[in-house]
PDB file of C-alpha atoms in Angstrom:
ATOM      1  CA  MET A   1      26.631 -21.037 -20.252  1.00 88.00           C
ATOM      2  CA  GLU A   2      28.363 -23.441 -23.237  1.00 91.00           C
ATOM      3  CA  GLN A   3      24.874 -24.964 -23.576  1.00 93.00           C
ATOM      4  CA  LEU A   4      23.106 -22.018 -24.535  1.00 94.00           C
ATOM      5  CA  ILE A   5      25.665 -20.271 -26.446  1.00 95.00           C
ATOM      6  CA  SER A   6      25.348 -23.251 -28.120  1.00 96.00           C
ATOM      7  CA  ILE A   7      21.586 -24.314 -28.412  1.00 96.00           C
ATOM      8  CA  SER A   8      21.045 -20.353 -29.654  1.00 96.00           C
ATOM      9  CA  LEU A   9      23.564 -20.888 -32.705  1.00 96.00           C
ATOM     10  CA  GLY A  10      22.049 -23.517 -33.696  1.00 96.00           C
ATOM     11  CA  TYR A  11      18.507 -21.465 -33.269  1.00 97.00           C
ATOM     12  CA  ILE A  12      19.746 -18.553 -35.420  1.00 96.00           C
ATOM     13  CA  PHE A  13      21.283 -21.430 -38.010  1.00 96.00           C
ATOM     14  CA  GLY A  14      17.846 -23.969 -37.730  1.00 95.00           C
ATOM     15  CA  CYS A  15      15.263 -20.880 -38.337  1.00 94.00           C
ATOM     16  CA  PHE A  16      16.997 -20.312 -42.463  1.00 92.00           C
ATOM     17  CA  GLN A  17      14.296 -21.865 -43.744  1.00 89.00           C
ATOM     18  CA  THR A  18      15.219 -23.573 -46.727  1.00 89.00           C
ATOM     19  CA  SER A  19      11.994 -24.952 -48.594  1.00 87.00           C
ATOM     20  CA  PHE A  20      10.135 -21.580 -47.876  1.00 88.00           C
ATOM     21  CA  LEU A  21      12.961 -19.260 -49.567  1.00 88.00           C
ATOM     22  CA  ILE A  22      12.921 -21.578 -52.952  1.00 88.00           C
ATOM     23  CA  GLY A  23       9.137 -21.584 -53.101  1.00 85.00           C
ATOM     24  CA  ARG A  24       9.396 -17.630 -52.251  1.00 85.00           C
ATOM     25  CA  LEU A  25      12.094 -17.155 -55.142  1.00 84.00           C
ATOM     26  CA  TYR A  26      11.614 -20.287 -57.523  1.00 78.00           C
ATOM     27  CA  LYS A  27       7.496 -20.182 -57.619  1.00 77.00           C
ATOM     28  CA  LYS A  28       6.474 -16.848 -55.632  1.00 81.00           C
ATOM     29  CA  VAL A  29       4.785 -18.898 -53.253  1.00 82.00           C
ATOM     30  CA  ASP A  30       4.653 -20.055 -49.293  1.00 82.00           C
ATOM     31  CA  ILE A  31       4.586 -23.510 -49.590  1.00 83.00           C
ATOM     32  CA  ARG A  32       2.610 -23.247 -45.933  1.00 83.00           C
ATOM     33  CA  GLN A  33       0.169 -22.428 -48.169  1.00 84.00           C
ATOM     34  CA  PHE A  34       0.101 -26.216 -49.394  1.00 84.00           C
ATOM     35  CA  GLY A  35       0.112 -29.672 -49.540  1.00 77.00           C
ATOM     36  CA  SER A  36       0.367 -30.899 -45.729  1.00 75.00           C
ATOM     37  CA  GLY A  37       1.595 -27.161 -44.746  1.00 74.00           C
ATOM     38  CA  ASN A  38       4.840 -27.939 -43.690  1.00 78.00           C
ATOM     39  CA  ALA A  39       8.110 -26.590 -45.246  1.00 77.00           C
ATOM     40  CA  GLY A  40      10.215 -29.522 -45.126  1.00 80.00           C
ATOM     41  CA  THR A  41      11.645 -31.630 -47.389  1.00 83.00           C
ATOM     42  CA  THR A  42       8.449 -33.935 -48.094  1.00 81.00           C
ATOM     43  CA  ASN A  43       6.331 -31.571 -48.726  1.00 84.00           C
ATOM     44  CA  ALA A  44       8.647 -29.714 -51.015  1.00 85.00           C
ATOM     45  CA  ILE A  45       9.264 -32.564 -52.872  1.00 83.00           C
ATOM     46  CA  ARG A  46       4.832 -32.234 -53.894  1.00 82.00           C
ATOM     47  CA  VAL A  47       4.722 -29.095 -54.198  1.00 84.00           C
ATOM     48  CA  LEU A  48       7.322 -27.717 -56.300  1.00 84.00           C
ATOM     49  CA  GLY A  49       8.962 -30.831 -57.375  1.00 84.00           C
ATOM     50  CA  TRP A  50      11.770 -33.801 -57.014  1.00 85.00           C
ATOM     51  CA  LYS A  51      14.255 -30.679 -58.047  1.00 89.00           C
ATOM     52  CA  ALA A  52      13.204 -28.203 -55.388  1.00 85.00           C
ATOM     53  CA  GLY A  53      12.956 -31.185 -52.178  1.00 85.00           C
ATOM     54  CA  VAL A  54      16.948 -32.718 -52.773  1.00 90.00           C
ATOM     55  CA  LEU A  55      17.310 -29.221 -52.408  1.00 91.00           C
ATOM     56  CA  THR A  56      15.649 -28.672 -49.728  1.00 90.00           C
ATOM     57  CA  PHE A  57      16.784 -31.485 -48.332  1.00 92.00           C
ATOM     58  CA  LEU A  58      20.571 -30.163 -48.277  1.00 93.00           C
ATOM     59  CA  GLY A  59      20.510 -27.170 -47.222  1.00 93.00           C
ATOM     60  CA  ASP A  60      18.553 -28.035 -44.361  1.00 93.00           C
ATOM     61  CA  SER A  61      20.907 -31.297 -43.189  1.00 95.00           C
ATOM     62  CA  LEU A  62      24.081 -27.964 -44.367  1.00 96.00           C
ATOM     63  CA  LYS A  63      22.984 -25.673 -42.379  1.00 96.00           C
ATOM     64  CA  ALA A  64      23.465 -28.846 -38.782  1.00 96.00           C
ATOM     65  CA  ILE A  65      26.547 -29.657 -40.150  1.00 97.00           C
ATOM     66  CA  LEU A  66      27.868 -25.922 -41.007  1.00 97.00           C
ATOM     67  CA  ALA A  67      26.759 -24.757 -37.240  1.00 97.00           C
ATOM     68  CA  ILE A  68      27.996 -27.532 -35.720  1.00 97.00           C
ATOM     69  CA  PHE A  69      31.471 -27.502 -37.361  1.00 96.00           C
ATOM     70  CA  LEU A  70      31.425 -24.152 -36.602  1.00 96.00           C
ATOM     71  CA  ILE A  71      30.590 -24.307 -32.412  1.00 96.00           C
ATOM     72  CA  ARG A  72      33.654 -27.176 -32.284  1.00 94.00           C
ATOM     73  CA  LEU A  73      35.596 -24.140 -33.526  1.00 94.00           C
ATOM     74  CA  PHE A  74      34.978 -23.275 -29.483  1.00 93.00           C
ATOM     75  CA  TYR A  75      34.184 -26.121 -27.723  1.00 92.00           C
ATOM     76  CA  ASN A  76      35.284 -30.195 -28.460  1.00 87.00           C
ATOM     77  CA  ASP A  77      33.419 -32.294 -26.184  1.00 90.00           C
ATOM     78  CA  GLN A  78      30.576 -33.852 -28.377  1.00 93.00           C
ATOM     79  CA  VAL A  79      27.998 -33.240 -26.014  1.00 95.00           C
ATOM     80  CA  PHE A  80      28.202 -29.620 -27.873  1.00 96.00           C
ATOM     81  CA  ALA A  81      27.229 -31.170 -31.162  1.00 95.00           C
ATOM     82  CA  LEU A  82      25.005 -32.214 -29.697  1.00 96.00           C
ATOM     83  CA  TYR A  83      23.016 -28.804 -27.975  1.00 97.00           C
ATOM     84  CA  THR A  84      24.143 -27.053 -31.440  1.00 97.00           C
ATOM     85  CA  GLY A  85      22.042 -29.198 -33.401  1.00 97.00           C
ATOM     86  CA  LEU A  86      19.118 -29.908 -31.094  1.00 97.00           C
ATOM     87  CA  GLY A  87      18.580 -25.578 -31.580  1.00 97.00           C
ATOM     88  CA  VAL A  88      19.112 -26.209 -34.967  1.00 97.00           C
ATOM     89  CA  VAL A  89      15.750 -28.716 -34.862  1.00 97.00           C
ATOM     90  CA  ILE A  90      14.686 -26.128 -32.564  1.00 97.00           C
ATOM     91  CA  GLY A  91      14.742 -23.799 -35.232  1.00 96.00           C
ATOM     92  CA  HIS A  92      13.833 -25.441 -38.167  1.00 94.00           C
ATOM     93  CA  ASN A  93      10.778 -26.895 -36.350  1.00 94.00           C
ATOM     94  CA  PHE A  94       9.751 -23.015 -35.363  1.00 94.00           C
ATOM     95  CA  PRO A  95      11.237 -20.384 -36.832  1.00 92.00           C
ATOM     96  CA  PHE A  96      10.022 -17.145 -35.013  1.00 91.00           C
ATOM     97  CA  TYR A  97      10.182 -15.044 -38.072  1.00 87.00           C
ATOM     98  CA  LEU A  98       7.447 -17.500 -40.234  1.00 83.00           C
ATOM     99  CA  LYS A  99       5.329 -17.288 -36.647  1.00 86.00           C
ATOM    100  CA  PHE A 100       6.962 -20.112 -35.851  1.00 88.00           C
ATOM    101  CA  LYS A 101       5.154 -22.229 -38.601  1.00 86.00           C
ATOM    102  CA  GLY A 102       8.365 -24.227 -40.273  1.00 84.00           C
ATOM    103  CA  GLY A 103       9.351 -27.770 -40.404  1.00 87.00           C
ATOM    104  CA  LYS A 104       9.309 -31.559 -38.851  1.00 91.00           C
ATOM    105  CA  GLY A 105      13.045 -31.397 -38.170  1.00 90.00           C
ATOM    106  CA  ILE A 106      14.389 -34.725 -40.179  1.00 92.00           C
ATOM    107  CA  ALA A 107      16.581 -33.693 -41.972  1.00 92.00           C
ATOM    108  CA  ALA A 108      18.008 -31.829 -40.112  1.00 94.00           C
ATOM    109  CA  THR A 109      18.531 -33.967 -37.740  1.00 95.00           C
ATOM    110  CA  SER A 110      19.958 -35.585 -40.545  1.00 95.00           C
ATOM    111  CA  GLY A 111      22.859 -32.901 -40.879  1.00 96.00           C
ATOM    112  CA  VAL A 112      22.906 -33.131 -37.037  1.00 97.00           C
ATOM    113  CA  LEU A 113      23.658 -37.167 -37.064  1.00 96.00           C
ATOM    114  CA  LEU A 114      26.508 -36.843 -39.544  1.00 96.00           C
ATOM    115  CA  ALA A 115      27.982 -34.375 -38.201  1.00 96.00           C
ATOM    116  CA  PHE A 116      27.673 -35.139 -34.947  1.00 95.00           C
ATOM    117  CA  ASP A 117      28.895 -39.271 -35.609  1.00 95.00           C
ATOM    118  CA  TYR A 118      29.141 -40.662 -39.323  1.00 94.00           C
ATOM    119  CA  ARG A 119      28.861 -44.372 -38.172  1.00 95.00           C
ATOM    120  CA  ILE A 120      25.392 -43.391 -36.453  1.00 96.00           C
ATOM    121  CA  ALA A 121      23.948 -41.061 -39.876  1.00 95.00           C
ATOM    122  CA  LEU A 122      25.467 -44.371 -41.439  1.00 96.00           C
ATOM    123  CA  VAL A 123      22.448 -46.694 -40.390  1.00 96.00           C
ATOM    124  CA  ALA A 124      19.687 -43.872 -39.842  1.00 95.00           C
ATOM    125  CA  CYS A 125      20.189 -43.267 -44.026  1.00 93.00           C
ATOM    126  CA  LEU A 126      20.431 -46.872 -45.163  1.00 96.00           C
ATOM    127  CA  THR A 127      17.599 -47.809 -42.686  1.00 95.00           C
ATOM    128  CA  PHE A 128      15.410 -44.744 -43.860  1.00 94.00           C
ATOM    129  CA  ILE A 129      16.565 -45.895 -47.463  1.00 94.00           C
ATOM    130  CA  VAL A 130      15.298 -48.760 -47.245  1.00 96.00           C
ATOM    131  CA  ILE A 131      12.137 -48.329 -45.119  1.00 95.00           C
ATOM    132  CA  VAL A 132      10.404 -46.159 -47.797  1.00 93.00           C
ATOM    133  CA  ALA A 133      11.680 -48.031 -50.959  1.00 93.00           C
ATOM    134  CA  LEU A 134       9.516 -50.661 -49.693  1.00 94.00           C
ATOM    135  CA  THR A 135       6.664 -49.288 -48.236  1.00 91.00           C
ATOM    136  CA  ARG A 136       7.112 -44.998 -49.830  1.00 90.00           C
ATOM    137  CA  TYR A 137       6.000 -44.057 -46.410  1.00 91.00           C
ATOM    138  CA  VAL A 138       8.746 -41.273 -45.817  1.00 91.00           C
ATOM    139  CA  SER A 139       6.659 -40.827 -42.154  1.00 91.00           C
ATOM    140  CA  LEU A 140       7.588 -44.094 -41.276  1.00 94.00           C
ATOM    141  CA  GLY A 141      11.386 -43.289 -42.178  1.00 94.00           C
ATOM    142  CA  SER A 142      11.304 -39.864 -40.918  1.00 94.00           C
ATOM    143  CA  LEU A 143      10.217 -41.416 -37.315  1.00 95.00           C
ATOM    144  CA  PHE A 144      12.043 -44.250 -37.399  1.00 95.00           C
ATOM    145  CA  ILE A 145      15.741 -41.904 -38.013  1.00 95.00           C
ATOM    146  CA  ALA A 146      13.463 -39.957 -34.686  1.00 95.00           C
ATOM    147  CA  THR A 147      13.253 -43.559 -32.631  1.00 96.00           C
ATOM    148  CA  TRP A 148      17.538 -44.926 -34.024  1.00 96.00           C
ATOM    149  CA  THR A 149      19.310 -41.523 -32.230  1.00 96.00           C
ATOM    150  CA  PRO A 150      18.672 -41.925 -28.552  1.00 97.00           C
ATOM    151  CA  ILE A 151      18.999 -45.414 -29.056  1.00 96.00           C
ATOM    152  CA  ALA A 152      22.335 -44.767 -31.155  1.00 96.00           C
ATOM    153  CA  ILE A 153      23.591 -42.464 -28.189  1.00 96.00           C
ATOM    154  CA  TYR A 154      23.602 -45.018 -25.501  1.00 96.00           C
ATOM    155  CA  LEU A 155      25.303 -47.932 -28.010  1.00 96.00           C
ATOM    156  CA  PHE A 156      27.631 -45.749 -29.290  1.00 96.00           C
ATOM    157  CA  TYR A 157      27.673 -43.073 -25.603  1.00 95.00           C
ATOM    158  CA  PRO A 158      27.056 -45.482 -22.492  1.00 94.00           C
ATOM    159  CA  ASP A 159      29.020 -43.327 -20.181  1.00 92.00           C
ATOM    160  CA  ARG A 160      27.053 -40.111 -21.236  1.00 94.00           C
ATOM    161  CA  LEU A 161      23.582 -39.550 -19.782  1.00 95.00           C
ATOM    162  CA  GLU A 162      24.027 -35.973 -21.366  1.00 95.00           C
ATOM    163  CA  MET A 163      24.100 -36.977 -24.632  1.00 96.00           C
ATOM    164  CA  LEU A 164      21.193 -39.983 -24.032  1.00 97.00           C
ATOM    165  CA  ILE A 165      18.521 -37.500 -22.491  1.00 97.00           C
ATOM    166  CA  LEU A 166      19.069 -34.690 -25.421  1.00 97.00           C
ATOM    167  CA  GLY A 167      18.403 -37.622 -28.005  1.00 96.00           C
ATOM    168  CA  LEU A 168      15.383 -38.485 -26.466  1.00 97.00           C
ATOM    169  CA  ILE A 169      14.446 -34.526 -26.596  1.00 97.00           C
ATOM    170  CA  PHE A 170      15.283 -34.871 -30.681  1.00 96.00           C
ATOM    171  CA  MET A 171      12.887 -37.472 -30.305  1.00 97.00           C
ATOM    172  CA  SER A 172      10.879 -35.848 -29.128  1.00 97.00           C
ATOM    173  CA  LEU A 173      10.692 -32.830 -30.870  1.00 96.00           C
ATOM    174  CA  ALA A 174      10.734 -34.822 -34.112  1.00 95.00           C
ATOM    175  CA  TYR A 175       7.711 -37.320 -32.354  1.00 96.00           C
ATOM    176  CA  TYR A 176       5.281 -34.497 -31.764  1.00 96.00           C
ATOM    177  CA  LYS A 177       5.799 -32.800 -35.361  1.00 93.00           C
ATOM    178  CA  HIS A 178       4.491 -36.369 -36.761  1.00 93.00           C
ATOM    179  CA  MET A 179       0.839 -36.371 -34.409  1.00 93.00           C
ATOM    180  CA  GLY A 180      -0.816 -36.563 -37.334  1.00 91.00           C
ATOM    181  CA  ASN A 181       1.433 -39.123 -39.218  1.00 90.00           C
ATOM    182  CA  ILE A 182       1.529 -41.302 -36.746  1.00 94.00           C
ATOM    183  CA  LYS A 183      -2.072 -40.729 -36.214  1.00 94.00           C
ATOM    184  CA  ARG A 184      -3.077 -41.745 -40.570  1.00 91.00           C
ATOM    185  CA  LEU A 185      -0.218 -45.053 -40.167  1.00 92.00           C
ATOM    186  CA  LEU A 186      -2.976 -46.233 -37.267  1.00 93.00           C
ATOM    187  CA  LYS A 187      -5.440 -45.871 -39.274  1.00 91.00           C
ATOM    188  CA  GLY A 188      -4.054 -46.503 -43.091  1.00 88.00           C
ATOM    189  CA  GLU A 189      -4.591 -43.098 -44.805  1.00 86.00           C
ATOM    190  CA  GLU A 190      -1.218 -42.032 -44.448  1.00 87.00           C
ATOM    191  CA  ASN A 191       0.303 -39.864 -47.955  1.00 83.00           C
ATOM    192  CA  LYS A 192       3.175 -42.231 -50.043  1.00 83.00           C
ATOM    193  CA  LEU A 193       6.028 -40.809 -51.371  1.00 77.00           C
ATOM    194  CA  GLY A 194       5.209 -39.501 -54.723  1.00 65.00           C
ATOM    195  CA  GLN A 195       0.768 -39.069 -53.968  1.00 59.00           C
ATOM    196  CA  LYS A 196       0.573 -35.163 -54.314  1.00 54.00           C
ATOM    197  CA  LYS A 197      -1.510 -33.727 -52.145  1.00 50.00           C
ATOM    198  CA  SER A 198      -3.575 -30.073 -53.056  1.00 42.00           C
ATOM    199  CA  ALA A 199      -3.550 -27.048 -51.575  1.00 38.00           C
TER     200      ALA A 199
END
């Protein structure tokens, strides 16, 4: 029951689609109809500009932090933070009121890691910055965060199998949502940060 409550609470928070709302309020557009069609930070930067992209990242990260803060008022075990974070990512990726078409969950995952364990988040953040700075592939940095999540959980919480399984689910969701990016990376056709994408 505790796990179900945690995931449900996270899902409710995750359904807050920052870039969709910014697009509607700022330029009167549905961001999912432009660029990559993704309601996330990178597409917000390409379609709406850097300011909207930064606000999207902050909003998508903050909703995960707030959800985990709230669940900790009721449950102290770290595993419930991960269950809540997983709910946030699912809600972000598959919001029911937008026909389950949302983002890819990396900004939300970043917020989850920050609220869950700042050490894990710090490594993820610094490495992401280095990867994107060197390659300009946001997707490559995002896939690192996804891969790092279960590895870090195993390293910092070696005796918590349930938490490791949750980490692997986080990674699987990210890889699933980035399948198109992975194919383009392998073909050398992936868009780099700063490139514009047409409607």
